Amino acid sequence: MLTRVPGLLFGGDYNPEQWPEEVWAEDVRLMAEAGVNLVTVAVFSWSRLEPRPGGFDFGWLDRVLDLLHEHGIAADLATATATPPPWLVREHPEVMPVDSSGTRLEFGSRQGYCPSSPVFREHTVRLARAMATRYSSHPALAMWHVGNEYADHTLECFCPVSAAHFRRWLRERYGDVDGLNAAWGTSCWGQHYTGFEQVEPPRRAPGPVNPAQVLDWRRFCSDALLECFLLERDALREITPDVPVTTNFMSILHGLDYWKWAAEEDVVSDDAYPDPADPDAHVAVALSYDLMRSLKGGPWLLLESAPSAVSWREVNLPKPPGVMRLHSLQALAHGSDGAMFFQWRQARYGPEKFHSALLPHAGTDTRGWRETLELGRDLRALGEIAGTPTAAEVALVLGWDSWWGLEAPESMPSDRLKLKRLLLDWYAPLHARGVAVDLAPPGRDLSGYRLVIVPNLYLCTEEQAAALASAPGRLIVGPFSGVVDAADQVHPGSAPGPLRELLGVRVEEFWPLPDGARQPVRFTGGGRTGSASTWAEWISPLDAEPLAHYAGGDLDGRPAIVRRGRATYVSCLLDDVTALLDAELAEAGVRPVAEVPAGVEATRRGAYLFLLNHTTAPARLTLPCPGADLLTGRRLRGEIEIAPRDAVVLRIEGDQ
Ligand code: GAL
C-alpha cells in the first residue's frame, strides 16, 4: 500500500481555503458520492496557516481534516511550504529568487524562494515541524506532501547566497581550487581561478559560458532543492516516522535528477498533463509513467492530472468525453496505484480559474461531473490491481548528468539533439508494439533485461561503460555517446570513449545534418533503405561488422550502423528505427503482450492486461488469452471490439 488507504486512490488537490465553510459540507458529500478517498490539502496555505510570524491558525485546517475523516476521506497533507507568505518576503526580501541577469523577482505568484536561503529553509522546517506536531495523530493523515513540484517555477537562483552555497558545493566536490581548475578546463579562455571566492554561478556573460561550469551548476541546482526537501522530510520523519513522504514530480523534467530524488522519498508521485491537442500525447506520457514506475521499481501515484482543460497553455483544449477515464486507466496500466487530479472544485478566482476540475463551475448537472462519478466507479471495480508490479524485458537508459551535458547551450556540434526526442524515437515503436519498458540510470546492473537501448549517453564514465559491457542482453547505443567524461572533457581518442571496445567502433568526426536534410542509409544484404536526419557521424569500425552504410552525399559508402557481438552502434538519427528494433527484439526473444491495431495500447501489469483504444474509431483485435473484463464484469475471449476511447482491463485467466 502506497499510503494508508487501501485500494486504488482517487481524488485531487482540495483548496478549501478558497471557499466559505458552507461549501465544505457540500464538498465532502460530493466527494463521498464520487468515491474520492484521498485529497491533497494545504499545498499553498502557508499564508493562511501562519498569517503572522509564529502566529499559527490551524483551526480551519483542523475542521477540514475532521470533516474529511468523517466522510472516509484521507489526506495527502502538504507541508504548505510551496509559497512563502508575504510577511516573510517583506521581512527578508532576500528569500525571493534572482534570475541570471541579476533581477530579484517579486512576490505575487508562487514558489517565491531562493533554494539556498537559510531563512527560507529555517522557516520551512519550522512549519513542517508545526504541521507534523499538530497532525501526527490525526486519523485523516495518510501521506505527507512536501513542497510542490520542485523546480516548476524556481529551479535556480543567482543571488549572492546561492553563489556562496555553490562555492561550498564545489569545494566539497573538488577539494581545492586546482581540482576545480582541472575539472573545468579553465586553461581555456583564461579562466584559471586562484581561489574559490572568485567563482560565481553561470550568470549572463559576454559570450558562451564554460560548459563544465554550467554542468556543475545543473548538478548543484538539483542538489540544492533536494536539500530543501530533505530538511522537511527529516523533520517529518522525526515526528511521524510511519507516515510516508512524497513530493510530486513533473514527469520527465530536465531540471531535477529524479533518480537521486526518488531514492529519498517513500512514494514516487507524478503530475502529468498530456496535451489534448497532441494526438501522440499518450505516447510521451506513457514514457514518463514508465520512468515513474522505474524510479523505485514499483507502484507509484499519479498525483495530479487534468480532468479536462488546463489553464497554462496558449490554447487550452478540453479533454473530449471519455479521455479523462482513458488517461487515468493508462496511468494504472503503467503502475500508478490511483488517479488524482488538479483540482477537486473549479476555482472562482486566480490564475487557475479556467483550469478544469472534478467538480466544474457549472455544477453536478454536467458531463464533467458525470465522468467524475463514472471514473470513481471504475476505480472501485479495479481495486484489486493496487500494488501489482510490472515486469519489463527492455530497458531504456536515461541519466541526468548526460542530459545536462548534451543540452548545454552554445557549444555543441548541433543544438538539435534533445534527449526527450531521442528517447521517444525508440520508445514510441516499443509502445506501439506493446512491449513493456523500464527506464534505468546509467551505471545500474542491467542483468535482468534481454534488450538495453541507450538512445544517447553523451556523458559516459568508465563505470557506466563497464555496467553496459557486463549486461548480458542485447544492446543498442545511439549516436554521440561516450563523448565526454563526468567533467565534460572529451574522452582521449574520441567517441565512443569507454564504449569503444564494447562497440568496436571509433568516431572520427561528428557530421550534423542541416535542418530538413535527409541522409539516405542502405542496409547490408537485401538492399533495404532508410534515412537519417539531424545527425550522422564519420565512423570507422575497429572490429565491428557494418549493418548499414550511408548512401549518397559526403558520407557515401561510410558505415552508418555497426554491430559487434550483441552490441549495435547507430551513428545517426534514423527517421524510422522500427526495422532495426524489430530485428533486435526478435533476436533478444522479446515478445509483445498482444497484437493490437495502431492507436490501441496494450500493457501488462502482473496478471492484468490493459487494452486502451486511444483512437476515435472502434478497434477490433484478438485477445491473446481469455479473461474477465474488470470494467464490465464480462468474460471475454477471442476477437473483441473496443469502442472509441474505451478500454478493457482483463484479469487473465490461469495467470498467477
Ligand atoms: C501543477 C501544479 C498545480 C496546478 C496544476 C495546474 O503544475 O502543481 O498546483 O497549478 O499544475 O495544471
Short mmCIF file of N, CA, C and O in Angstrom, two decimals, residues 515-559:
data_model
loop_
_atom_site.label_atom_id
_atom_site.label_comp_id
_atom_site.label_asym_id
_atom_site.label_seq_id
_atom_site.Cartn_x
_atom_site.Cartn_y
_atom_site.Cartn_z
N ASP A 515 19.17 21.38 -41.06
CA ASP A 515 17.73 21.23 -40.84
C ASP A 515 17.04 20.83 -42.14
O ASP A 515 17.30 21.43 -43.19
N GLY A 516 16.19 19.86 -42.06
CA GLY A 516 15.39 19.46 -43.22
C GLY A 516 16.09 18.48 -44.15
O GLY A 516 15.45 17.90 -45.03
N ALA A 517 17.40 18.26 -43.96
CA ALA A 517 18.12 17.36 -44.88
C ALA A 517 17.87 15.91 -44.50
O ALA A 517 17.70 15.58 -43.34
N ARG A 518 17.84 15.06 -45.50
CA ARG A 518 17.67 13.61 -45.30
C ARG A 518 18.91 12.91 -45.82
O ARG A 518 19.30 13.13 -46.97
N GLN A 519 19.53 12.10 -45.01
CA GLN A 519 20.70 11.34 -45.43
C GLN A 519 20.27 9.89 -45.68
O GLN A 519 19.92 9.18 -44.71
N PRO A 520 20.25 9.43 -46.94
CA PRO A 520 19.85 8.04 -47.18
C PRO A 520 20.83 7.05 -46.54
O PRO A 520 22.02 7.32 -46.42
N VAL A 521 20.29 5.91 -46.14
CA VAL A 521 21.07 4.85 -45.50
C VAL A 521 20.67 3.54 -46.17
O VAL A 521 19.48 3.31 -46.43
N ARG A 522 21.66 2.69 -46.52
CA ARG A 522 21.32 1.41 -47.15
C ARG A 522 21.79 0.26 -46.25
O ARG A 522 22.94 0.23 -45.83
N PHE A 523 20.87 -0.64 -45.94
CA PHE A 523 21.21 -1.77 -45.08
C PHE A 523 21.93 -2.84 -45.89
O PHE A 523 21.63 -3.01 -47.08
N THR A 524 22.84 -3.54 -45.27
CA THR A 524 23.59 -4.57 -45.99
C THR A 524 22.69 -5.79 -46.21
O THR A 524 21.83 -6.09 -45.38
N GLY A 525 22.89 -6.46 -47.32
CA GLY A 525 22.12 -7.67 -47.62
C GLY A 525 20.67 -7.30 -47.88
O GLY A 525 20.00 -6.78 -47.00
N GLY A 526 20.18 -7.48 -49.06
CA GLY A 526 18.78 -7.23 -49.33
C GLY A 526 18.50 -5.82 -49.84
O GLY A 526 17.45 -5.56 -50.40
N GLY A 527 19.43 -4.91 -49.64
CA GLY A 527 19.30 -3.56 -50.20
C GLY A 527 18.20 -2.70 -49.59
O GLY A 527 17.80 -1.71 -50.19
N ARG A 528 17.69 -3.08 -48.40
CA ARG A 528 16.66 -2.25 -47.77
C ARG A 528 17.25 -0.87 -47.47
O ARG A 528 18.42 -0.76 -47.08
N THR A 529 16.44 0.17 -47.67
CA THR A 529 16.97 1.52 -47.43
C THR A 529 16.21 2.22 -46.31
O THR A 529 15.09 1.83 -45.97
N GLY A 530 16.83 3.24 -45.79
CA GLY A 530 16.19 4.07 -44.78
C GLY A 530 16.80 5.46 -44.89
O GLY A 530 17.47 5.77 -45.88
N SER A 531 16.57 6.29 -43.89
CA SER A 531 17.17 7.62 -43.94
C SER A 531 17.42 8.11 -42.52
O SER A 531 16.83 7.62 -41.55
N ALA A 532 18.29 9.11 -42.47
CA ALA A 532 18.60 9.73 -41.18
C ALA A 532 18.42 11.23 -41.34
O ALA A 532 18.57 11.76 -42.44
N SER A 533 18.09 11.90 -40.26
CA SER A 533 18.14 13.36 -40.29
C SER A 533 18.77 13.86 -39.00
O SER A 533 18.97 13.09 -38.06
N THR A 534 19.08 15.11 -38.97
CA THR A 534 19.62 15.83 -37.81
C THR A 534 21.08 15.47 -37.49
O THR A 534 21.87 16.34 -37.19
N TRP A 535 21.41 14.17 -37.54
CA TRP A 535 22.74 13.79 -37.04
C TRP A 535 23.30 12.59 -37.79
O TRP A 535 22.57 11.63 -38.07
N ALA A 536 24.57 12.65 -38.11
CA ALA A 536 25.29 11.49 -38.65
C ALA A 536 26.73 11.58 -38.16
O ALA A 536 27.11 12.58 -37.52
N GLU A 537 27.52 10.55 -38.41
CA GLU A 537 28.92 10.56 -37.98
C GLU A 537 29.78 9.86 -39.03
O GLU A 537 29.32 8.93 -39.70
N TRP A 538 31.00 10.27 -39.10
CA TRP A 538 32.02 9.57 -39.90
C TRP A 538 32.68 8.60 -38.94
O TRP A 538 33.45 9.02 -38.07
N ILE A 539 32.32 7.32 -39.07
CA ILE A 539 32.85 6.34 -38.12
C ILE A 539 33.76 5.34 -38.82
O ILE A 539 33.64 5.12 -40.02
N SER A 540 34.64 4.73 -38.04
CA SER A 540 35.50 3.66 -38.55
C SER A 540 35.33 2.45 -37.65
O SER A 540 35.66 2.51 -36.46
N PRO A 541 34.82 1.35 -38.22
CA PRO A 541 34.72 0.14 -37.41
C PRO A 541 36.12 -0.37 -37.05
O PRO A 541 37.03 -0.26 -37.87
N LEU A 542 36.27 -0.84 -35.84
CA LEU A 542 37.54 -1.46 -35.45
C LEU A 542 37.41 -2.95 -35.73
O LEU A 542 38.01 -3.47 -36.64
N ASP A 543 36.54 -3.60 -34.95
CA ASP A 543 36.25 -4.99 -35.31
C ASP A 543 34.75 -5.24 -35.24
O ASP A 543 34.30 -6.21 -34.70
N ALA A 544 34.00 -4.28 -35.79
CA ALA A 544 32.54 -4.45 -35.84
C ALA A 544 32.14 -4.63 -37.30
O ALA A 544 32.81 -4.16 -38.21
N GLU A 545 30.99 -5.29 -37.45
CA GLU A 545 30.55 -5.56 -38.83
C GLU A 545 29.47 -4.53 -39.19
O GLU A 545 28.56 -4.27 -38.39
N PRO A 546 29.57 -3.91 -40.37
CA PRO A 546 28.57 -2.91 -40.75
C PRO A 546 27.21 -3.55 -41.02
O PRO A 546 27.14 -4.57 -41.70
N LEU A 547 26.17 -2.93 -40.48
CA LEU A 547 24.80 -3.38 -40.76
C LEU A 547 24.16 -2.47 -41.80
O LEU A 547 23.17 -2.82 -42.42
N ALA A 548 24.68 -1.23 -41.89
CA ALA A 548 24.14 -0.28 -42.86
C ALA A 548 25.22 0.73 -43.20
O ALA A 548 26.13 0.98 -42.39
N HIS A 549 25.11 1.29 -44.41
CA HIS A 549 26.05 2.33 -44.85
C HIS A 549 25.27 3.57 -45.24
O HIS A 549 24.10 3.49 -45.64
N TYR A 550 25.94 4.71 -45.16
CA TYR A 550 25.35 5.93 -45.72
C TYR A 550 25.37 5.81 -47.24
O TYR A 550 26.32 5.25 -47.82
N ALA A 551 24.34 6.31 -47.88
CA ALA A 551 24.24 6.21 -49.34
C ALA A 551 24.04 7.61 -49.91
O ALA A 551 23.01 8.24 -49.69
N GLY A 552 25.05 8.09 -50.61
CA GLY A 552 24.95 9.44 -51.20
C GLY A 552 25.46 10.49 -50.24
O GLY A 552 25.69 10.24 -49.05
N GLY A 553 25.72 11.66 -50.82
CA GLY A 553 26.20 12.77 -50.00
C GLY A 553 27.66 12.59 -49.62
O GLY A 553 28.36 11.69 -50.11
N ASP A 554 28.13 13.42 -48.73
CA ASP A 554 29.55 13.40 -48.36
C ASP A 554 29.96 12.12 -47.64
O ASP A 554 31.13 11.79 -47.57
N LEU A 555 28.99 11.45 -47.01
CA LEU A 555 29.31 10.24 -46.24
C LEU A 555 29.13 8.97 -47.07
O LEU A 555 29.22 7.86 -46.53
N ASP A 556 28.86 9.13 -48.36
CA ASP A 556 28.54 7.98 -49.23
C ASP A 556 29.50 6.81 -49.01
O ASP A 556 30.72 6.97 -49.07
N GLY A 557 28.91 5.65 -48.72
CA GLY A 557 29.71 4.44 -48.58
C GLY A 557 30.30 4.22 -47.20
O GLY A 557 30.82 3.15 -46.91
N ARG A 558 30.25 5.23 -46.33
CA ARG A 558 30.80 5.05 -44.97
C ARG A 558 29.80 4.21 -44.15
O ARG A 558 28.59 4.33 -44.34
N PRO A 559 30.28 3.44 -43.18
CA PRO A 559 29.36 2.68 -42.33
C PRO A 559 28.48 3.62 -41.48
O PRO A 559 28.96 4.67 -41.04
#
